Tab-separated table of C-alpha atoms in Angstrom:
chain	number	residue	atom	x	y	z
A	1	UNK	CA	-7.723	19.414	-10.392
A	2	UNK	CA	-5.271	22.060	-9.090
A	3	UNK	CA	-7.753	23.064	-6.374
A	4	UNK	CA	-8.230	19.426	-5.396
A	5	UNK	CA	-4.453	18.879	-5.041
A	6	UNK	CA	-4.053	22.025	-2.948
A	7	UNK	CA	-6.776	20.742	-0.602
A	8	UNK	CA	-4.899	17.438	-0.341
A	9	UNK	CA	-1.668	19.187	0.652
A	10	UNK	CA	-3.443	21.329	3.235
A	11	UNK	CA	-5.077	18.252	4.729
A	12	UNK	CA	-1.825	16.379	5.119
A	13	UNK	CA	0.118	19.272	6.592
A	14	UNK	CA	-2.616	20.033	9.136
A	15	UNK	CA	-3.559	16.451	9.994
A	16	UNK	CA	-0.213	14.661	9.866
A	17	UNK	CA	0.814	12.527	12.834
A	18	UNK	CA	4.571	12.841	12.638
A	19	UNK	CA	6.160	9.774	14.163
A	20	UNK	CA	9.544	11.421	14.621
A	21	UNK	CA	8.442	14.096	17.066
A	22	UNK	CA	10.824	16.558	15.430
A	23	UNK	CA	11.227	18.628	12.324
A	24	UNK	CA	13.334	17.396	9.440
A	25	UNK	CA	14.360	18.932	6.127
A	26	UNK	CA	12.314	18.293	2.962
A	27	UNK	CA	12.485	14.789	1.505
A	28	UNK	CA	10.739	12.818	-1.199
A	29	UNK	CA	8.411	9.822	-1.058
A	30	UNK	CA	8.222	7.438	-4.011
A	31	UNK	CA	5.489	4.798	-4.058
A	32	UNK	CA	5.216	1.583	-6.076
A	33	UNK	CA	2.698	-1.226	-6.157
A	34	UNK	CA	-1.012	-1.885	-6.301
A	35	UNK	CA	-4.453	-0.524	-5.394
A	36	UNK	CA	-3.658	-0.333	-1.686
A	37	UNK	CA	-1.174	2.393	-2.623
A	38	UNK	CA	-2.593	3.879	-5.845
A	39	UNK	CA	-3.872	7.447	-5.479
A	40	UNK	CA	-5.055	7.995	-9.041
A	41	UNK	CA	-2.879	6.296	-11.653
A	42	UNK	CA	-5.531	4.121	-13.266
A	43	UNK	CA	-6.964	6.105	-16.214
A	44	UNK	CA	-10.330	7.722	-15.401
A	45	UNK	CA	-13.152	5.400	-16.354
A	46	UNK	CA	-10.962	2.297	-16.436
A	47	UNK	CA	-11.473	1.121	-12.854
A	48	UNK	CA	-14.111	1.119	-10.135
A	49	UNK	CA	-12.124	3.714	-8.179
A	50	UNK	CA	-13.361	6.339	-10.645
A	51	UNK	CA	-17.014	5.477	-10.054
A	52	UNK	CA	-19.526	6.374	-7.357
A	53	UNK	CA	-19.487	5.510	-4.427
A	54	UNK	CA	-15.656	5.542	-4.230
A	55	UNK	CA	-14.485	8.706	-2.492
A	56	UNK	CA	-17.788	8.879	-0.571
A	57	UNK	CA	-16.179	9.839	2.755
A	58	UNK	CA	-13.497	12.061	1.199
A	59	UNK	CA	-13.529	14.136	-0.932
A	60	UNK	CA	-17.151	13.240	-1.730
A	61	UNK	CA	-16.499	12.216	-5.325
A	62	UNK	CA	-14.415	9.476	-7.008
A	63	UNK	CA	-10.755	10.498	-7.518
A	64	UNK	CA	-9.099	7.195	-8.378
A	65	UNK	CA	-8.545	5.891	-4.854
A	66	UNK	CA	-9.783	2.387	-4.070
A	67	UNK	CA	-11.558	3.337	-0.848
A	68	UNK	CA	-14.170	5.615	0.643
A	69	UNK	CA	-11.443	8.189	1.277
A	70	UNK	CA	-7.694	8.013	1.787
A	71	UNK	CA	-5.651	4.867	1.143
A	72	UNK	CA	-2.498	3.459	2.713
A	73	UNK	CA	-0.130	5.813	0.883
A	74	UNK	CA	-1.991	8.850	2.185
A	75	UNK	CA	-2.135	7.640	5.783
A	76	UNK	CA	1.491	6.484	5.815
A	77	UNK	CA	2.671	9.790	4.342
A	78	UNK	CA	0.715	11.679	6.984
A	79	UNK	CA	2.284	9.531	9.708
A	80	UNK	CA	5.709	10.515	8.351
A	81	UNK	CA	4.797	14.186	8.261
A	82	UNK	CA	4.895	14.251	4.462
A	83	UNK	CA	2.373	15.120	1.748
A	84	UNK	CA	0.977	12.248	-0.259
A	85	UNK	CA	3.060	12.211	-3.465
A	86	UNK	CA	1.664	13.217	-6.835
A	87	UNK	CA	0.316	10.363	-9.000
A	88	UNK	CA	2.650	9.641	-11.909
A	89	UNK	CA	-0.271	10.149	-14.306
A	90	UNK	CA	-0.305	13.834	-13.328
A	91	UNK	CA	3.428	14.350	-12.841
A	92	UNK	CA	3.965	16.370	-16.007
A	93	UNK	CA	1.378	18.967	-15.049
A	94	UNK	CA	1.528	19.148	-11.242
A	95	UNK	CA	4.330	19.806	-8.754
A	96	UNK	CA	6.275	16.712	-7.693
A	97	UNK	CA	8.140	18.466	-4.879
A	98	UNK	CA	6.924	15.796	-2.443
A	99	UNK	CA	7.718	12.827	-4.680
A	100	UNK	CA	5.788	10.641	-7.112
A	101	UNK	CA	3.338	7.773	-6.672
A	102	UNK	CA	3.845	5.155	-9.414
A	103	UNK	CA	1.461	2.525	-7.963
A	104	UNK	CA	-1.343	1.269	-10.208
A	105	UNK	CA	-4.418	-0.616	-9.047
A	106	UNK	CA	-4.426	-4.270	-10.083
A	107	UNK	CA	-0.667	-4.597	-10.427
A	108	UNK	CA	1.804	-7.088	-9.024
A	109	UNK	CA	5.222	-8.281	-10.119
A	110	UNK	CA	3.662	-10.303	-12.931
A	111	UNK	CA	0.956	-8.763	-15.083
A	112	UNK	CA	-1.675	-9.767	-12.475
A	113	UNK	CA	-4.825	-7.921	-13.610
A	114	UNK	CA	-3.191	-6.527	-16.744
A	115	UNK	CA	-2.026	-3.199	-15.321
A	116	UNK	CA	1.628	-2.042	-15.320
A	117	UNK	CA	3.601	-4.276	-12.912
A	118	UNK	CA	6.218	-3.219	-10.369
A	119	UNK	CA	9.014	-3.533	-12.956
A	120	UNK	CA	7.278	-1.151	-15.364
A	121	UNK	CA	6.692	1.330	-12.567
A	122	UNK	CA	10.392	1.163	-11.676
A	123	UNK	CA	11.100	1.846	-15.359
A	124	UNK	CA	9.023	5.035	-15.178
A	125	UNK	CA	11.003	6.097	-12.142
A	126	UNK	CA	14.283	5.244	-13.878
A	127	UNK	CA	13.373	7.408	-16.860
A	128	UNK	CA	12.806	10.377	-14.561
A	129	UNK	CA	16.114	9.734	-12.780
A	130	UNK	CA	18.006	9.472	-16.085
A	131	UNK	CA	16.382	12.717	-17.226
A	132	UNK	CA	17.854	14.456	-14.163
A	133	UNK	CA	14.507	15.203	-12.538
A	134	UNK	CA	15.932	14.192	-9.133
A	135	UNK	CA	19.418	14.838	-7.799
A	136	UNK	CA	21.574	12.081	-6.252
A	137	UNK	CA	21.025	13.752	-2.874
A	138	UNK	CA	17.255	13.697	-3.434
A	139	UNK	CA	17.401	9.950	-4.063
A	140	UNK	CA	19.759	9.224	-1.190
A	141	UNK	CA	17.369	10.923	1.247
A	142	UNK	CA	14.155	9.650	-0.365
A	143	UNK	CA	11.784	7.106	1.131
A	144	UNK	CA	10.530	4.258	-1.062
A	145	UNK	CA	7.220	2.584	-0.183
A	146	UNK	CA	6.316	-0.696	-1.912
A	147	UNK	CA	2.903	-2.367	-1.719
A	148	UNK	CA	2.782	-5.666	-3.634
A	149	UNK	CA	0.345	-7.537	-1.442
A	150	UNK	CA	-1.502	-10.279	-3.278
A	151	UNK	CA	-2.642	-9.685	-6.864
A	152	UNK	CA	-0.147	-12.195	-8.244
A	153	UNK	CA	-1.740	-14.898	-6.089
A	154	UNK	CA	-5.313	-13.755	-6.694
A	155	UNK	CA	-4.832	-14.120	-10.450
A	156	UNK	CA	-2.962	-17.443	-10.386
A	157	UNK	CA	-4.677	-19.637	-12.961
A	158	UNK	CA	-2.529	-22.736	-12.765
A	159	UNK	CA	-3.937	-26.118	-11.860
A	160	UNK	CA	-1.262	-27.354	-9.471
A	161	UNK	CA	-0.339	-26.550	-5.899
A	162	UNK	CA	3.286	-26.846	-6.936
A	163	UNK	CA	2.854	-23.938	-9.327
A	164	UNK	CA	1.166	-21.866	-6.641
A	165	UNK	CA	3.941	-22.489	-4.143
A	166	UNK	CA	6.568	-21.778	-6.804
A	167	UNK	CA	4.933	-18.358	-7.005
A	168	UNK	CA	5.742	-17.764	-3.323
A	169	UNK	CA	9.416	-17.903	-4.355
A	170	UNK	CA	8.998	-15.990	-7.626
A	171	UNK	CA	7.047	-13.034	-6.246
A	172	UNK	CA	9.533	-12.217	-3.427
A	173	UNK	CA	12.409	-12.714	-5.900
A	174	UNK	CA	10.952	-10.189	-8.329
A	175	UNK	CA	10.240	-7.723	-5.521
A	176	UNK	CA	13.879	-8.156	-4.469
A	177	UNK	CA	15.204	-7.566	-8.002
A	178	UNK	CA	13.132	-4.408	-8.398
A	179	UNK	CA	14.328	-3.081	-5.047
A	180	UNK	CA	17.910	-3.679	-6.181
A	181	UNK	CA	17.189	-1.742	-9.368
A	182	UNK	CA	15.857	1.135	-7.274
A	183	UNK	CA	19.031	0.932	-5.186
A	184	UNK	CA	21.162	1.101	-8.340
A	185	UNK	CA	19.272	4.254	-9.306
A	186	UNK	CA	20.180	5.882	-5.983
A	187	UNK	CA	17.426	4.930	-3.526
A	188	UNK	CA	18.532	3.750	-0.074
A	189	UNK	CA	15.519	3.742	2.266
A	190	UNK	CA	12.765	1.186	1.715
A	191	UNK	CA	9.423	0.466	3.388
A	192	UNK	CA	7.916	-2.790	2.113
A	193	UNK	CA	4.574	-4.434	2.988
A	194	UNK	CA	3.966	-8.112	3.542
A	195	UNK	CA	1.007	-9.721	1.790
A	196	UNK	CA	-2.552	-8.972	2.937
A	197	UNK	CA	-4.532	-11.706	4.753
A	198	UNK	CA	-6.025	-13.172	1.585
A	199	UNK	CA	-8.303	-15.512	3.540
A	200	UNK	CA	-10.030	-12.593	5.267
A	201	UNK	CA	-10.876	-10.428	2.269
A	202	UNK	CA	-14.644	-9.860	1.934
A	203	UNK	CA	-14.741	-11.370	-1.546
A	204	UNK	CA	-13.644	-14.608	0.160
A	205	UNK	CA	-15.661	-14.311	3.367
A	206	UNK	CA	-18.912	-13.455	1.536
A	207	UNK	CA	-19.643	-17.177	1.262
A	208	UNK	CA	-19.877	-17.360	5.061
A	209	UNK	CA	-22.028	-14.246	5.283
A	210	UNK	CA	-18.936	-12.276	6.330
A	211	UNK	CA	-18.792	-14.156	9.614
A	212	UNK	CA	-15.290	-15.653	9.501
A	213	UNK	CA	-12.044	-15.803	7.567
A	214	UNK	CA	-11.886	-18.790	5.262
A	215	UNK	CA	-10.262	-21.815	6.880
A	216	UNK	CA	-7.926	-22.904	4.098
A	217	UNK	CA	-4.574	-24.500	4.819
A	218	UNK	CA	-3.333	-23.784	1.297
A	219	UNK	CA	-3.982	-20.049	1.562
A	220	UNK	CA	-2.430	-19.994	5.039
A	221	UNK	CA	0.679	-21.716	3.692
A	222	UNK	CA	0.934	-19.351	0.722
A	223	UNK	CA	0.723	-16.314	3.003
A	224	UNK	CA	3.300	-17.703	5.435
A	225	UNK	CA	5.688	-18.734	2.652
A	226	UNK	CA	5.484	-15.406	0.852
A	227	UNK	CA	6.067	-13.410	4.024
A	228	UNK	CA	8.992	-15.576	5.126
A	229	UNK	CA	10.750	-15.622	1.751
A	230	UNK	CA	10.242	-11.891	1.274
A	231	UNK	CA	11.566	-11.237	4.777
A	232	UNK	CA	14.678	-13.279	4.028
A	233	UNK	CA	15.317	-11.352	0.836
A	234	UNK	CA	14.812	-8.004	2.530
A	235	UNK	CA	17.237	-9.016	5.275
A	236	UNK	CA	19.780	-9.899	2.606
A	237	UNK	CA	19.381	-6.436	1.111
A	238	UNK	CA	20.141	-4.814	4.460
A	239	UNK	CA	23.258	-6.985	4.812
A	240	UNK	CA	24.614	-6.733	1.276
A	241	UNK	CA	23.661	-3.307	-0.070
A	242	UNK	CA	25.771	-0.608	1.561
A	243	UNK	CA	23.901	2.134	3.432
A	244	UNK	CA	20.529	0.561	2.666
A	245	UNK	CA	17.765	0.659	5.262
A	246	UNK	CA	14.638	-1.506	5.127
A	247	UNK	CA	11.468	-1.567	7.200
A	248	UNK	CA	9.252	-4.605	6.643
A	249	UNK	CA	5.609	-3.823	7.474
A	250	UNK	CA	3.757	-6.861	8.813
A	251	UNK	CA	0.510	-6.127	7.037
A	252	UNK	CA	-0.868	-9.649	7.453
A	253	UNK	CA	-0.443	-9.442	11.207
A	254	UNK	CA	-1.692	-5.884	11.569
A	255	UNK	CA	-4.852	-6.461	9.533
A	256	UNK	CA	-5.651	-9.626	11.489
A	257	UNK	CA	-5.084	-7.770	14.747
A	258	UNK	CA	-7.527	-5.014	13.826
A	259	UNK	CA	-10.137	-7.562	12.694
A	260	UNK	CA	-9.833	-9.334	16.045
A	261	UNK	CA	-9.893	-6.154	18.160
A	262	UNK	CA	-12.375	-3.885	16.389
A	263	UNK	CA	-13.454	-1.950	19.485
A	264	UNK	CA	-9.884	-0.752	20.103
A	265	UNK	CA	-10.181	1.215	16.867
A	266	UNK	CA	-13.804	2.378	17.216
A	267	UNK	CA	-14.864	-0.054	14.506
A	268	UNK	CA	-17.951	-2.268	14.632
A	269	UNK	CA	-17.846	-4.148	11.307
A	270	UNK	CA	-14.865	-6.303	10.474
A	271	UNK	CA	-15.358	-8.659	7.552
A	272	UNK	CA	-18.534	-7.147	6.127
A	273	UNK	CA	-17.601	-4.292	3.788
A	274	UNK	CA	-19.380	-0.978	3.673
A	275	UNK	CA	-19.982	-1.360	-0.066
A	276	UNK	CA	-21.586	-4.780	-0.650
A	277	UNK	CA	-22.015	-6.191	-4.140
A	278	UNK	CA	-20.343	-5.132	-7.378
A	279	UNK	CA	-19.147	-1.849	-5.921
A	280	UNK	CA	-19.071	0.978	-8.438
A	281	UNK	CA	-21.078	-0.866	-11.106
A	282	UNK	CA	-24.586	-0.187	-12.396
A	283	UNK	CA	-27.023	-2.112	-14.581
A	284	UNK	CA	-28.235	-1.050	-18.032
A	285	UNK	CA	-30.758	1.292	-16.447
A	286	UNK	CA	-28.166	2.954	-14.246
A	287	UNK	CA	-29.273	1.246	-11.067
A	288	UNK	CA	-26.436	0.417	-8.681
A	289	UNK	CA	-25.397	-3.212	-8.361
A	290	UNK	CA	-24.337	-2.629	-4.784
A	291	UNK	CA	-25.494	-1.176	-1.474
A	292	UNK	CA	-23.503	1.272	0.639
A	293	UNK	CA	-23.534	1.721	4.391
A	294	UNK	CA	-24.146	5.112	5.950
A	295	UNK	CA	-21.168	4.961	8.301
A	296	UNK	CA	-17.976	3.813	6.552
A	297	UNK	CA	-15.950	5.090	9.494
A	298	UNK	CA	-17.162	2.085	11.522
A	299	UNK	CA	-16.224	-0.519	8.879
A	300	UNK	CA	-12.764	-2.001	8.415
A	301	UNK	CA	-13.336	-2.941	4.772
A	302	UNK	CA	-14.729	-0.671	2.087
A	303	UNK	CA	-15.334	-3.222	-0.698
A	304	UNK	CA	-14.407	-6.809	-1.444
A	305	UNK	CA	-10.671	-6.171	-1.186
A	306	UNK	CA	-9.838	-2.715	0.145
A	307	UNK	CA	-9.970	-1.213	3.644
A	308	UNK	CA	-11.810	1.988	4.429
A	309	UNK	CA	-9.906	5.120	5.379
A	310	UNK	CA	-10.689	4.226	9.004
A	311	UNK	CA	-9.277	0.763	8.383
A	312	UNK	CA	-6.043	2.174	6.983
A	313	UNK	CA	-5.662	4.513	9.934
A	314	UNK	CA	-5.933	1.538	12.277
A	315	UNK	CA	-3.376	-0.477	10.300
A	316	UNK	CA	-0.800	2.308	9.991
A	317	UNK	CA	-1.328	3.189	13.642
A	318	UNK	CA	-0.169	-0.315	14.563
A	319	UNK	CA	3.028	0.109	12.562
A	320	UNK	CA	4.016	2.845	15.000
A	321	UNK	CA	3.882	0.311	17.834
A	322	UNK	CA	6.254	-2.586	18.601
A	323	UNK	CA	5.598	-6.048	17.083
A	324	UNK	CA	4.163	-5.011	13.709
A	325	UNK	CA	7.402	-4.392	11.793
A	326	UNK	CA	10.654	-6.259	11.092
A	327	UNK	CA	14.227	-4.882	11.075
A	328	UNK	CA	13.215	-2.077	13.420
A	329	UNK	CA	11.079	-2.060	16.562
A	330	UNK	CA	8.439	0.104	14.884
A	331	UNK	CA	7.821	2.642	12.160
A	332	UNK	CA	8.492	5.313	14.777
A	333	UNK	CA	11.911	3.988	15.737
A	334	UNK	CA	12.931	3.306	12.130
A	335	UNK	CA	11.912	6.787	11.035
A	336	UNK	CA	13.723	8.278	14.019
A	337	UNK	CA	16.927	6.589	12.853
A	338	UNK	CA	16.287	7.865	9.339
A	339	UNK	CA	15.853	11.436	10.566
A	340	UNK	CA	19.028	11.305	12.660
A	341	UNK	CA	20.973	9.990	9.659
A	342	UNK	CA	19.879	12.705	7.268
A	343	UNK	CA	19.419	15.689	9.588
């Protein structure tokens, strides 16, 4: 495990695409959320991310990431010139000099798929802060990345549309409250993702043979409502919480853009995932219940929900351009302001 983590650090320091264009002093990255951000917090054997063929592209074996290689946390950290932070599950035994990743696959702000929600993850962070693991200056300079992008909606089991739309108020509210708790603990700089395009996930588009996103006015309205209400709450944070800074990543828009402009990113497969079927599962005889493509670098999606490493690189690349973020022109400009503030 130590050798694996050293290889990770070397990769990020030699392959980072620093958006600031300048050097800055050491800082920490703390990550919260779901499987788009999780880099190994689900217990081994408890999730598909620990089974073949996950990790096929990198490092060649499953390591708890829900992709063929790196996930959003890794690519975003590289774009910021930072190492991907240590998973909380390993924090007692491995250096956390670059921060800690608390995200757990399957989580949301409710109990979604039964894994620790955002609030519990914030509690883990709070315990470390109260124990004096991080100084007030560490926290003031730290970056917080939050990925709560759809599990609460995917697991909604109510029978009414009213209940579903009530959730589009509840989920942003709970994200807001958790961000305020992080602020009270000393954090000031937040990067938050909008919801993913739920109508374009392969588990939804499979019914059309992966030919088109599902045309569903209800899903469209849920996505739009969530993103608007969350945006309003994030704007309120920037207005009311002194010295806070928020970047709102327009993940819905960026993912749709990539899917509609595949050739710009050297991709050829949009809605059809590389791993088709019950990815990571086998039958009683050990035969795989899925098929895997030979070239994941040309696919946007890895499985029924998660992008490939190539997909994540395309998405994060868009954040560095105008039009794919709120409250700052781009990730590049926001991070530039951050660097100038803390240099």
